[in-house]
Coordinates of C-alpha atoms in Angstrom, one line a residue:
X1 CA 0.0 0.2 0.0
X2 CA 2.8 2.3 0.9
X3 CA 4.3 2.0 -2.4
X4 CA 1.0 2.7 -4.3
X5 CA 0.7 5.9 -2.1
X6 CA 3.9 7.2 -3.2
X7 CA 3.1 6.4 -6.6
X8 CA 0.1 8.8 -6.5
X9 CA 2.0 11.4 -4.9
X10 CA 4.6 11.2 -7.6
X11 CA 1.5 11.8 -10.1
X12 CA -0.1 14.8 -8.3
X13 CA 3.4 16.4 -7.8
X14 CA 5.5 16.5 -11.0
X15 CA 8.3 18.0 -9.5
X16 CA 8.9 14.8 -7.3
X17 CA 9.0 12.4 -10.3
X18 CA 12.2 10.5 -10.3
X19 CA 13.1 10.4 -13.7
X20 CA 15.4 7.5 -13.4
X21 CA 12.5 5.0 -12.9
X22 CA 9.3 6.9 -14.4
X23 CA 8.0 6.6 -17.8
X24 CA 8.9 10.2 -18.5
X25 CA 12.4 9.6 -18.8
X26 CA 12.7 9.5 -22.4
X27 CA 9.9 12.0 -23.3
X28 CA 10.2 15.4 -24.3
X29 CA 8.8 18.1 -22.5
X30 CA 5.7 18.7 -24.6
X31 CA 4.9 14.9 -24.2
X32 CA 5.9 15.1 -20.4
X33 CA 3.5 17.8 -20.0
X34 CA 0.3 15.6 -21.7
X35 CA 1.5 12.8 -19.5
X36 CA 1.1 14.8 -16.7
X37 CA -1.9 16.6 -17.6
X38 CA -5.0 16.2 -15.2
X39 CA -7.3 14.6 -18.2
X40 CA -4.2 12.3 -19.2
X41 CA -5.9 8.3 -18.8
X42 CA -5.1 6.3 -15.9
X43 CA -2.6 4.3 -17.9
X44 CA -0.5 7.5 -18.4
X45 CA -0.5 7.9 -14.6
X46 CA 0.9 4.5 -14.1
X47 CA 3.8 5.2 -16.4
X48 CA 4.6 8.4 -14.9
X49 CA 4.8 6.7 -11.6
X50 CA 7.2 3.8 -12.7
X51 CA 8.0 3.0 -16.3
X52 CA 7.0 -0.5 -17.3
X53 CA 10.4 -1.2 -18.5
X54 CA 11.3 -1.4 -14.7
X55 CA 9.6 -4.8 -14.6
X56 CA 12.6 -6.5 -16.8
X57 CA 14.6 -6.4 -13.5
X58 CA 12.0 -6.5 -10.7
X59 CA 10.5 -9.6 -12.0
X60 CA 13.5 -11.9 -11.2
X61 CA 13.3 -10.3 -7.7
X62 CA 9.6 -10.7 -7.2
X63 CA 9.8 -14.4 -8.3
X64 CA 12.5 -14.8 -5.9
X65 CA 10.8 -13.5 -3.0
X66 CA 7.8 -16.0 -4.3
X67 CA 10.1 -19.2 -4.5
X68 CA 11.5 -18.3 -0.9
X69 CA 7.8 -18.1 0.4
X70 CA 8.6 -14.2 1.4
X71 CA 5.5 -12.7 -0.2
X72 CA 2.4 -14.1 -2.6
X73 CA 1.4 -12.9 -5.7
X74 CA -1.6 -11.6 -4.1
X75 CA 0.4 -9.0 -2.2
X76 CA 2.1 -7.5 -4.9
X77 CA 1.5 -3.9 -6.4
X78 CA -1.7 -4.1 -8.2
X79 CA -0.3 -2.0 -11.1
X80 CA 2.6 -4.0 -11.3
X81 CA 1.1 -7.3 -11.5
X82 CA -2.0 -6.4 -13.8
X83 CA -0.5 -3.8 -16.0
X84 CA 3.7 -3.2 -15.7
X85 CA 4.3 -6.8 -16.1
X86 CA 2.8 -6.5 -19.6
X87 CA 5.8 -4.8 -20.8
X88 CA 8.0 -8.0 -20.0
X89 CA 5.2 -9.9 -21.8
X90 CA 3.4 -11.4 -19.2
X91 CA -0.4 -10.7 -18.7
X92 CA -2.3 -11.7 -15.7
X93 CA -5.5 -14.0 -16.2
X94 CA -7.0 -12.4 -12.8
X95 CA -10.3 -12.8 -13.9
X96 CA -10.3 -16.4 -15.3
X97 CA -7.3 -18.1 -14.1
X98 CA -5.8 -15.8 -11.0
X99 CA -2.2 -16.0 -10.2
X100 CA -1.4 -17.4 -13.8
X101 CA -0.3 -15.5 -16.7
X102 CA -0.2 -15.4 -20.5
X103 CA 3.1 -14.8 -22.0
X104 CA 3.4 -13.2 -25.6
X105 CA 6.3 -13.6 -27.5
X106 CA 8.1 -11.8 -30.6
X107 CA 8.3 -14.1 -33.6
X108 CA 9.1 -11.7 -36.4
X109 CA 7.6 -13.2 -39.6
X110 CA 6.0 -16.1 -37.8
X111 CA 9.3 -18.1 -38.4
X112 CA 10.4 -20.7 -36.1
X113 CA 13.1 -23.1 -35.6
X114 CA 12.5 -27.0 -33.9
X115 CA 15.0 -26.0 -31.2
X116 CA 12.7 -22.9 -30.7
X117 CA 9.6 -25.2 -30.8
X118 CA 10.7 -27.6 -28.5
X119 CA 11.9 -24.6 -25.9
X120 CA 8.2 -23.6 -26.1
X121 CA 6.8 -26.6 -25.2
X122 CA 9.5 -27.0 -22.3
X123 CA 8.3 -23.6 -20.7
X124 CA 4.5 -24.8 -20.7
X125 CA 5.4 -28.5 -19.9
X126 CA 5.4 -27.9 -16.0
X127 CA 1.8 -26.7 -16.0
X128 CA 0.1 -29.8 -17.1
X129 CA -3.5 -29.0 -18.4
X130 CA -3.2 -25.5 -17.5
X131 CA -0.2 -25.3 -20.1
X132 CA -0.7 -24.7 -23.9
X133 CA 0.0 -22.3 -26.5
X134 CA -2.2 -20.5 -29.3
X135 CA -1.2 -18.8 -32.7
X136 CA -2.3 -15.2 -33.1
X137 CA -3.6 -13.3 -35.9
X138 CA -0.3 -11.6 -35.6
X139 CA 1.5 -14.9 -36.8
X140 CA 2.8 -15.0 -33.2
X141 CA 2.7 -17.4 -30.2
X142 CA 1.0 -17.0 -26.9
X143 CA 1.9 -19.2 -23.9
X144 CA -0.4 -19.9 -21.0
X145 CA -0.4 -21.3 -17.6
X146 CA 3.1 -19.3 -16.2
X147 CA 3.1 -18.8 -12.5
X148 CA 4.5 -15.6 -10.9
X149 CA 7.2 -18.0 -9.2
X150 CA 8.5 -19.2 -12.5
X151 CA 8.0 -16.1 -14.5
X152 CA 11.6 -15.0 -14.6
X153 CA 12.6 -18.6 -15.5
X154 CA 10.1 -18.4 -18.4
X155 CA 11.4 -15.2 -19.9
X156 CA 15.3 -16.7 -19.4
X157 CA 14.2 -19.8 -21.5
X158 CA 12.6 -17.7 -24.2
X159 CA 15.7 -15.6 -24.4
X160 CA 18.1 -18.6 -24.3
X161 CA 16.3 -19.9 -27.9
X162 CA 16.5 -16.4 -29.6
X163 CA 13.2 -15.0 -28.9
X164 CA 11.9 -12.3 -26.3
X165 CA 8.6 -11.2 -24.6
X166 CA 9.7 -7.9 -24.0
X167 CA 7.3 -5.0 -25.0
X168 CA 4.9 -7.3 -26.2
X169 CA 2.0 -5.7 -24.2
X170 CA 0.5 -2.4 -23.3
X171 CA 2.1 0.9 -25.3
X172 CA 4.4 -1.3 -27.4
X173 CA 4.8 -2.4 -31.1
X174 CA 3.2 -5.7 -31.7
X175 CA 4.8 -8.7 -33.6
X176 CA 6.3 -7.4 -37.0
X177 CA 4.4 -9.3 -39.7
X178 CA 5.3 -10.4 -43.2
X179 CA 4.9 -12.9 -45.9
X180 CA 4.7 -16.5 -44.1
X181 CA 6.3 -17.8 -47.1
X182 CA 9.1 -15.4 -47.6
X183 CA 11.9 -16.8 -49.5
X184 CA 10.0 -19.8 -51.0
X185 CA 7.5 -17.6 -52.9
X186 CA 7.8 -17.6 -56.4
X187 CA 5.5 -14.3 -56.5
X188 CA 7.2 -12.5 -54.1
X189 CA 9.0 -8.9 -54.7
X190 CA 11.5 -9.5 -51.8
X191 CA 11.9 -11.7 -48.7
X192 CA 10.5 -10.2 -46.0
X193 CA 12.2 -12.0 -43.1
X194 CA 15.2 -10.1 -42.8
X195 CA 13.3 -6.7 -43.0
X196 CA 10.8 -7.9 -40.2
X197 CA 13.8 -9.3 -38.0
X198 CA 15.8 -5.9 -38.3
X199 CA 12.7 -3.9 -37.4
X200 CA 12.2 -5.6 -34.2
X201 CA 15.5 -5.7 -33.3
X202 CA 15.6 -1.8 -33.6
X203 CA 12.3 -2.0 -31.5
X204 CA 13.5 -4.5 -28.8
X205 CA 17.2 -3.7 -29.0
X206 CA 18.0 -7.5 -30.0
X207 CA 15.6 -8.9 -27.5
X208 CA 16.8 -7.1 -24.4
X209 CA 14.5 -4.3 -24.6
X210 CA 14.6 -0.7 -25.5
X211 CA 13.2 2.0 -22.6
X212 CA 13.6 4.8 -25.5
X213 CA 10.3 3.2 -27.2
X214 CA 8.7 1.6 -24.4
X215 CA 6.3 4.8 -23.6
X216 CA 4.2 5.2 -26.6
X217 CA 0.5 6.8 -26.4
X218 CA -0.5 3.3 -27.5
X219 CA 0.0 0.2 -29.0
X220 CA 1.0 0.0 -32.7
X221 CA 1.4 -2.4 -35.6
X222 CA 3.7 -2.6 -38.3
X223 CA 3.8 -5.2 -41.3
X224 CA 5.8 -5.7 -44.5
X225 CA 3.8 -7.0 -47.6
X226 CA 5.5 -8.4 -50.6
X227 CA 3.0 -10.0 -52.9
X228 CA -0.1 -9.0 -54.2
X229 CA -1.7 -11.4 -51.8
X230 CA -1.0 -8.9 -48.9
X231 CA -1.1 -11.7 -46.4
X232 CA 0.1 -9.5 -43.3
X233 CA -3.3 -7.3 -43.8
X234 CA -1.6 -3.8 -44.6
X235 CA -5.1 -2.1 -44.5
X236 CA -5.5 -3.1 -41.0
X237 CA -2.3 -2.0 -39.6
X238 CA -1.2 1.0 -38.0
X239 CA 1.8 1.4 -40.5
X240 CA 1.8 -1.0 -43.6
X241 CA 5.0 -1.4 -46.0
X242 CA 4.0 -2.5 -49.5
X243 CA 6.8 -3.6 -51.6
X244 CA 6.5 -2.5 -55.1
X245 CA 8.8 -1.7 -58.1
X246 CA 10.1 1.8 -59.0
X247 CA 9.5 1.9 -62.9
X248 CA 12.5 4.0 -63.7
X249 CA 15.4 2.1 -61.6
X250 CA 13.6 -1.2 -61.1
X251 CA 14.4 -1.0 -57.7
X252 CA 12.2 -2.6 -54.8
X253 CA 10.5 0.2 -52.8
X254 CA 7.9 0.1 -50.0
X255 CA 5.0 2.4 -50.7
X256 CA 3.7 3.5 -46.9
X257 CA -0.1 3.3 -45.6
X258 CA -0.7 4.4 -42.3
X259 CA -3.4 4.1 -39.8
X260 CA -5.7 0.8 -39.8
X261 CA -7.0 -0.5 -36.4
X262 CA -9.9 -1.7 -34.5
X263 CA -11.2 -0.7 -31.4
X264 CA -14.6 -0.3 -29.3
X265 CA -15.3 3.2 -30.8
X266 CA -13.7 3.0 -34.2
X267 CA -12.7 0.5 -36.8
X268 CA -10.5 2.1 -39.9
X269 CA -8.7 1.1 -42.6
X270 CA -5.1 2.2 -43.5
X271 CA -4.9 5.0 -45.9
X272 CA -1.6 6.0 -48.6
X273 CA 0.5 9.1 -47.1
X274 CA 1.8 9.5 -50.7
X275 CA 5.3 8.0 -49.1
X276 CA 7.6 5.4 -50.3
X277 CA 10.8 4.4 -48.7
X278 CA 14.3 2.4 -50.0
X279 CA 15.2 -1.0 -48.2
X280 CA 17.8 1.0 -46.5
X281 CA 15.3 3.7 -45.2
X282 CA 12.7 1.1 -43.9
X283 CA 14.1 0.5 -40.2
X284 CA 14.8 4.4 -40.0
X285 CA 11.4 5.4 -41.3
X286 CA 9.6 2.7 -38.7
X287 CA 12.1 4.3 -35.7
X288 CA 11.0 8.0 -36.7
X289 CA 7.6 7.1 -37.1
X290 CA 7.8 5.6 -33.4
X291 CA 9.4 8.8 -32.2
X292 CA 7.1 11.1 -33.6
X293 CA 4.4 9.0 -32.1
X294 CA 5.7 9.1 -28.9
X295 CA 6.7 12.8 -29.1
X296 CA 3.5 14.2 -30.4
X297 CA 0.5 11.6 -29.7
X298 CA -2.4 12.5 -27.4
X299 CA -2.2 10.8 -24.0
X300 CA -5.7 12.0 -22.8
X301 CA -8.7 9.9 -24.0
X302 CA -7.2 6.4 -24.4
X303 CA -9.8 5.7 -27.4
X304 CA -8.4 8.4 -29.5
X305 CA -4.5 7.6 -28.9
X306 CA -3.6 5.3 -31.6
X307 CA -1.7 6.7 -34.5
X308 CA -4.2 7.4 -36.9
X309 CA -5.8 10.0 -34.6
X310 CA -2.3 12.0 -34.2
X311 CA -1.8 11.6 -38.3
X312 CA -5.2 13.1 -38.6
X313 CA -4.6 16.0 -36.2
X314 CA -1.3 16.9 -37.8
X315 CA -2.3 16.5 -41.4
X316 CA -0.4 14.2 -43.5
X317 CA 2.0 16.6 -45.1
X318 CA 3.2 18.0 -41.5
X319 CA 3.5 14.0 -40.5
X320 CA 5.7 13.4 -43.5
X321 CA 7.9 16.3 -42.4
X322 CA 8.3 15.7 -38.9
X323 CA 9.4 11.8 -39.6
X324 CA 11.8 13.1 -42.3
X325 CA 13.3 15.5 -39.7
X326 CA 13.7 12.8 -37.2
X327 CA 15.0 10.8 -39.7
X328 CA 18.2 13.6 -39.8
X329 CA 16.4 15.6 -42.6
X330 CA 15.4 13.1 -45.0
X331 CA 13.3 14.5 -48.0
X332 CA 10.8 11.2 -48.2
X333 CA 10.1 10.2 -51.8
X334 CA 6.5 10.3 -52.8
X335 CA 4.7 6.8 -53.6
X336 CA 5.1 4.9 -56.8
X337 CA 1.9 4.4 -58.6
X338 CA 0.8 0.9 -59.0
X339 CA -1.8 -0.6 -61.5
X340 CA -2.6 -3.8 -62.7
X341 CA -4.5 -5.0 -65.9
X342 CA -5.9 -8.3 -64.4
X343 CA -7.2 -9.0 -60.9
X344 CA -5.3 -11.2 -58.5
X345 CA -7.1 -14.2 -56.4
X346 CA -5.4 -14.3 -52.9
X347 CA -3.8 -17.5 -52.6
X348 CA -4.5 -20.1 -50.0
X349 CA -1.8 -21.6 -48.0
X350 CA -3.5 -24.8 -46.9
X351 CA -2.5 -28.0 -48.6
X352 CA 1.0 -28.8 -50.7
X353 CA 2.1 -26.0 -52.7
X354 CA 5.4 -26.0 -55.0
X355 CA 8.5 -23.6 -53.7
X356 CA 10.3 -21.6 -56.0
X357 CA 13.3 -23.6 -55.2
X358 CA 12.9 -26.8 -57.7
X359 CA 12.0 -30.1 -56.0
X360 CA 11.0 -28.5 -52.9
X361 CA 7.5 -27.9 -51.5
X362 CA 5.7 -26.1 -48.6
X363 CA 2.8 -27.6 -46.4
X364 CA 0.1 -25.6 -45.1
X365 CA -1.4 -27.4 -42.1
X366 CA -4.7 -26.3 -40.5
X367 CA -4.4 -25.9 -36.6
X368 CA -7.8 -25.7 -35.0
X369 CA -8.6 -22.6 -33.8
X370 CA -4.9 -22.0 -33.6
X371 CA -4.7 -24.1 -30.4
X372 CA -1.4 -25.9 -29.8
X373 CA -1.5 -28.4 -26.9
X374 CA 2.0 -28.8 -25.0
X375 CA 2.9 -32.1 -26.8
X376 CA 2.3 -30.8 -30.5
X377 CA 5.1 -28.2 -29.9
X378 CA 7.7 -31.1 -29.5
X379 CA 5.7 -33.3 -32.3
X380 CA 5.6 -30.2 -34.6
X381 CA 9.4 -30.0 -34.1
X382 CA 10.0 -33.6 -35.0
X383 CA 8.1 -33.4 -38.3
X384 CA 10.1 -30.2 -39.2
X385 CA 13.0 -31.7 -39.0
X386 CA 11.8 -35.0 -40.3
X387 CA 10.5 -34.1 -43.4
X388 CA 11.6 -30.4 -44.0
X389 CA 14.3 -28.2 -43.3
X390 CA 13.7 -27.9 -39.2
X391 CA 11.5 -24.7 -39.4
X392 CA 8.1 -23.8 -39.7
X393 CA 6.2 -20.8 -40.3
X394 CA 3.3 -19.2 -38.6
X395 CA 0.4 -17.4 -40.5
X396 CA -2.2 -14.6 -39.5
X397 CA -5.0 -17.2 -40.3
X398 CA -3.3 -19.1 -36.8
X399 CA -2.2 -21.9 -38.9
X400 CA 1.2 -23.7 -39.5
X401 CA 3.4 -24.3 -42.8
X402 CA 6.0 -27.0 -42.8
X403 CA 8.8 -25.3 -45.9
X404 CA 11.5 -27.0 -47.6
X405 CA 10.1 -30.2 -47.9
X406 CA 11.7 -32.2 -50.7
X407 CA 9.0 -33.6 -53.0
X408 CA 10.0 -37.2 -52.1
X409 CA 9.1 -36.4 -48.5
X410 CA 5.6 -35.1 -48.9
X411 CA 3.7 -38.4 -48.7
X412 CA 6.0 -39.5 -45.3
X413 CA 5.1 -35.7 -43.9
X414 CA 1.1 -36.1 -45.0
X415 CA 1.1 -39.6 -42.9
X416 CA 2.2 -38.1 -39.7
X417 CA -0.2 -38.2 -37.1
X418 CA 0.3 -34.4 -36.1
X419 CA -1.2 -33.8 -39.9
X420 CA -4.3 -35.9 -39.3
X421 CA -5.1 -33.1 -36.6
X422 CA -3.5 -30.1 -38.3
X423 CA -4.8 -31.2 -41.7
X424 CA -3.7 -30.0 -45.2
X425 CA -7.0 -31.1 -46.6
X426 CA -9.0 -29.2 -44.1
X427 CA -12.6 -28.5 -44.9
X428 CA -13.7 -25.2 -46.7
X429 CA -14.9 -23.7 -43.1
X430 CA -12.3 -25.4 -41.3
X431 CA -9.4 -23.9 -43.3
X432 CA -10.7 -20.5 -43.0
X433 CA -11.7 -20.5 -39.1
X434 CA -10.1 -17.9 -37.0
X435 CA -10.9 -17.4 -33.4
X436 CA -9.2 -15.2 -30.7
X437 CA -8.8 -17.0 -27.1
X438 CA -12.5 -16.0 -25.8
X439 CA -13.7 -16.2 -22.2
X440 CA -11.9 -19.6 -21.4
X441 CA -8.7 -17.4 -20.7
X442 CA -9.5 -13.9 -21.4
X443 CA -11.2 -11.4 -18.7
X444 CA -12.3 -8.9 -21.4
X445 CA -14.2 -11.4 -23.6
X446 CA -17.9 -11.5 -23.8
X447 CA -18.2 -15.1 -24.7
X448 CA -16.4 -18.5 -25.0
X449 CA -15.0 -18.9 -28.6
X450 CA -12.6 -21.6 -29.7
X451 CA -14.7 -24.5 -28.6
X452 CA -18.1 -23.1 -29.7
X453 CA -16.5 -22.2 -33.3
X454 CA -15.0 -25.8 -33.5
X455 CA -18.3 -27.4 -32.7
X456 CA -19.8 -25.1 -35.3
X457 CA -18.0 -25.7 -38.1
X458 CA -18.3 -29.3 -37.5
X459 CA -21.6 -29.2 -37.6
X460 CA -22.1 -26.8 -40.6
X461 CA -19.7 -28.8 -42.6
X462 CA -21.8 -32.2 -42.0
X463 CA -24.8 -31.0 -43.1
X464 CA -24.0 -28.3 -46.1
X465 CA -22.1 -28.7 -49.4
X466 CA -19.9 -25.2 -49.5
X467 CA -18.5 -24.4 -53.0
X468 CA -15.5 -22.3 -52.0
X469 CA -13.7 -21.3 -48.6
X470 CA -15.5 -19.0 -46.4
X471 CA -13.5 -17.3 -43.6
X472 CA -15.3 -17.4 -40.2
X473 CA -13.6 -15.1 -37.6
X474 CA -14.6 -15.3 -34.0
X475 CA -13.9 -12.5 -31.7
X476 CA -14.9 -12.3 -27.8
X477 CA -15.2 -8.6 -27.7
X478 CA -14.8 -5.5 -29.8
X479 CA -11.3 -5.0 -29.1
X480 CA -11.5 -7.7 -32.3
X481 CA -8.1 -9.7 -31.6
X482 CA -10.0 -12.2 -33.7
X483 CA -10.3 -9.8 -36.6
X484 CA -14.0 -10.0 -37.1
X485 CA -14.2 -7.1 -39.6
X486 CA -11.8 -9.0 -42.2
X487 CA -13.9 -12.3 -42.5
X488 CA -16.7 -13.1 -44.7
X489 CA -18.4 -13.9 -41.6
X490 CA -17.4 -12.1 -38.4
X491 CA -18.9 -13.2 -35.1
X492 CA -18.1 -10.6 -32.3
X493 CA -19.1 -11.4 -28.6
X494 CA -21.8 -8.6 -27.7
X495 CA -25.0 -8.7 -25.4
X496 CA -28.2 -10.5 -26.4
X497 CA -31.4 -11.5 -24.4
X498 CA -33.1 -14.8 -24.5
X499 CA -36.7 -15.1 -22.9
X500 CA -36.0 -11.6 -21.1
X501 CA -32.6 -12.7 -19.7
X502 CA -29.2 -11.5 -20.4
X503 CA -27.1 -14.5 -22.3
X504 CA -24.0 -14.5 -24.4
X505 CA -24.5 -13.2 -27.9
X506 CA -22.9 -12.1 -30.8
X507 CA -23.0 -9.5 -33.6
X508 CA -22.6 -10.9 -37.2
X509 CA -20.5 -9.0 -39.6
X510 CA -20.3 -9.8 -43.3
X511 CA -18.5 -9.0 -46.5
X512 CA -14.7 -8.4 -45.4
X513 CA -12.4 -8.8 -48.0
X514 CA -8.5 -9.4 -47.8
X515 CA -5.8 -9.1 -50.3
X516 CA -6.3 -6.8 -53.0
X517 CA -9.1 -4.5 -52.8
X518 CA -9.4 -5.2 -49.2
X519 CA -12.4 -3.9 -47.1
X520 CA -14.0 -4.2 -43.9
X521 CA -17.1 -6.5 -43.0
X522 CA -20.3 -4.7 -42.2
X523 CA -22.6 -5.1 -39.3
X524 CA -25.6 -7.6 -40.3
X525 CA -27.2 -8.5 -37.2
X526 CA -26.6 -7.9 -33.8
X527 CA -28.2 -9.6 -30.6
X528 CA -28.0 -13.3 -31.8
X529 CA -28.0 -15.6 -28.5
X530 CA -24.6 -17.5 -29.0
X531 CA -26.1 -20.8 -27.9
X532 CA -25.6 -23.3 -30.7
X533 CA -29.3 -23.8 -31.2
X534 CA -29.8 -20.2 -32.0
X535 CA -26.7 -19.5 -33.8
X536 CA -26.2 -22.8 -35.9
X537 CA -29.7 -21.9 -37.9
X538 CA -28.5 -18.2 -38.3
X539 CA -25.1 -19.5 -39.8
X540 CA -26.7 -22.2 -42.0
X541 CA -29.0 -19.6 -43.6
X542 CA -26.0 -17.0 -44.2
X543 CA -24.1 -19.7 -45.8
X544 CA -26.9 -20.7 -48.1
X545 CA -28.2 -17.4 -48.9
X546 CA -24.7 -15.5 -49.4
X547 CA -22.4 -18.2 -49.8
X548 CA -24.2 -20.7 -52.0
X549 CA -24.2 -23.6 -49.7
X550 CA -26.5 -26.3 -50.5
X551 CA -28.0 -29.0 -47.6
X552 CA -26.6 -32.2 -48.2
X553 CA -28.6 -35.4 -48.9
X554 CA -30.0 -36.8 -45.8
X555 CA -27.6 -38.8 -43.8
X556 CA -30.2 -39.5 -41.0
X557 CA -29.1 -36.9 -38.8
X558 CA -31.0 -34.0 -37.2
X559 CA -29.7 -30.4 -38.0
X560 CA -26.1 -29.7 -36.8
X561 CA -25.7 -33.6 -35.8
X562 CA -23.6 -36.0 -37.4
X563 CA -24.8 -38.9 -39.3
X564 CA -24.1 -42.7 -39.2
X565 CA -20.5 -43.7 -39.8
X566 CA -19.6 -39.8 -40.1
X567 CA -16.7 -38.8 -37.8
X568 CA -16.0 -35.3 -35.6
X569 CA -12.7 -34.2 -37.0
X570 CA -11.9 -33.3 -33.5
X571 CA -14.3 -35.3 -31.4
X572 CA -12.4 -38.7 -32.1
X573 CA -9.1 -37.3 -31.6
X574 CA -9.8 -36.0 -28.3
X575 CA -7.4 -38.6 -26.9
X576 CA -4.8 -37.4 -28.9
X577 CA -5.3 -33.6 -28.4
X578 CA -3.8 -33.8 -24.8
X579 CA -2.5 -31.2 -22.8
X580 CA 1.0 -32.6 -21.6
X581 CA 0.9 -33.4 -17.7
X582 CA 3.4 -32.0 -15.0
X583 CA 6.8 -34.0 -15.3
X584 CA 5.9 -35.4 -11.7
X585 CA 3.6 -37.8 -13.4
X586 CA 6.3 -39.6 -14.8
X587 CA 5.7 -38.7 -18.5
X588 CA 8.3 -38.2 -21.1
X589 CA 8.4 -34.6 -22.2
X590 CA 5.8 -34.2 -25.0
X591 CA 4.2 -37.4 -24.3
X592 CA 0.8 -38.0 -22.3
X593 CA 1.0 -39.4 -19.0
X594 CA -1.6 -40.9 -16.4
X595 CA -3.8 -37.8 -16.0
X596 CA -4.3 -37.0 -20.0
X597 CA -7.4 -35.1 -21.1
X598 CA -8.9 -33.0 -23.9
X599 CA -7.0 -30.4 -24.9
X600 CA -10.0 -28.0 -25.0
X601 CA -12.0 -27.3 -21.7
X602 CA -15.4 -25.9 -22.5
X603 CA -16.6 -23.1 -20.1
X604 CA -20.5 -24.0 -21.4

């Protein structure tokens, strides 16, 4: 309590702020004034009192105190455990799983080695049924089940395999996304992997953390797109870099778009700022944008502190001039005009595809709702080494790609038990399914998502013939981590009533487009109860009327049920989708022990 009072006093008396510990340290005076203003939002006050970067050294101290029994996590400073630990990538699950944390990583361009996969499995291995991983819509990994007593060891383990969790939460830059088949893609203009890694290294100081860039007014997303497919969705990123060919020189440069984001109050598509940068300018440009945002962004109403609000307030030309000034007086080039004679169909990466390297393939495997049980980290590593080059790629659709697979190895890869669960031949709804964490773990979510999404896909594919892939995205709340607004069909947790009583419900969005000509989905209907007996017929109707689905011939099953001889693609595998038990039960790493159970735990 004494620490909290001291922090409050510091906020109320700016002259007493200790700049060595405060988040004001790297801000110019004008930004400090905004952070200290009476109308500054509560998170600015937390950062003024103590910078989130302080947790990089304090977490080991706090974890050691807990291990020695000298304190408990419940007794720690509330702002530290619930807010500042996010600067180290640890998100307290107070509402759903108090005392445990989700750890968010940075996986630039979604590339992981087999050693890193095994290392991530080892991090969550001690937590038994509470430990698992999720692929996110930023081609990233989140680990679940971490305890405060082991938080420092989890951070160290992640650092030891060449990854980092620093600066992954709160007012920091999220995972840098690029082309998931970079270096393999016959249609790419550039390999986005070194670019994404270089931008990340600048932001997080090679993984060690960069205090100069931890006090942005709000979070920020950056991506690099190298093909007309726009796999990283530049239209919903704060900063999108689109590779194009400069006609005069033939050089690849990057047109810049700014301002895409989702929030409770506003959903915005990025827009061009008539700017292009060279390869050598990409990282200095991103650094300058971050510093301009840090120094000039608003810090009052938190719903109006994303990058787009600052650019709109400054005007595009003033913003361009400031960025050029922060780059050392650079005169930024104008954007390169781009036009194409023919429409480009965005490619589906699920399945077996030839690489630009002769004799090699990449194989996209559909991960059900993006959830990775502990055992599957180890199995994925083994499969990648056995049949490919020992690396995998993650996608923004929450799937995994095995790469550099010799043509002669494809048959063996497809026969692996893992690929009976992560199916390269996934159905036309299953392969387009994306889901946020939902209320199973997230305290902000209004509904349970992943398990419900899988059950509904199973039922719909059992009763309908669907002519093409339909992308269904689930998100538990308006923050839209599941990106409902880019989907063909988006489902967002929202209030609903049934027989006059409040129940879990959804808003339905339709018509999102990705790739060239991207558009956001529009709200179609609201207040639909999320119970399957109500939502299933609604989705069935939409698929038939809007997407050309037709009912299958009668198989003796009722609506939404499986007929004789049909198998649930996830239900029959429940015994295999296990969370790895704690080491104390005698199980080998990555293998079931005597307390195995289904990898999903429904909250219905």
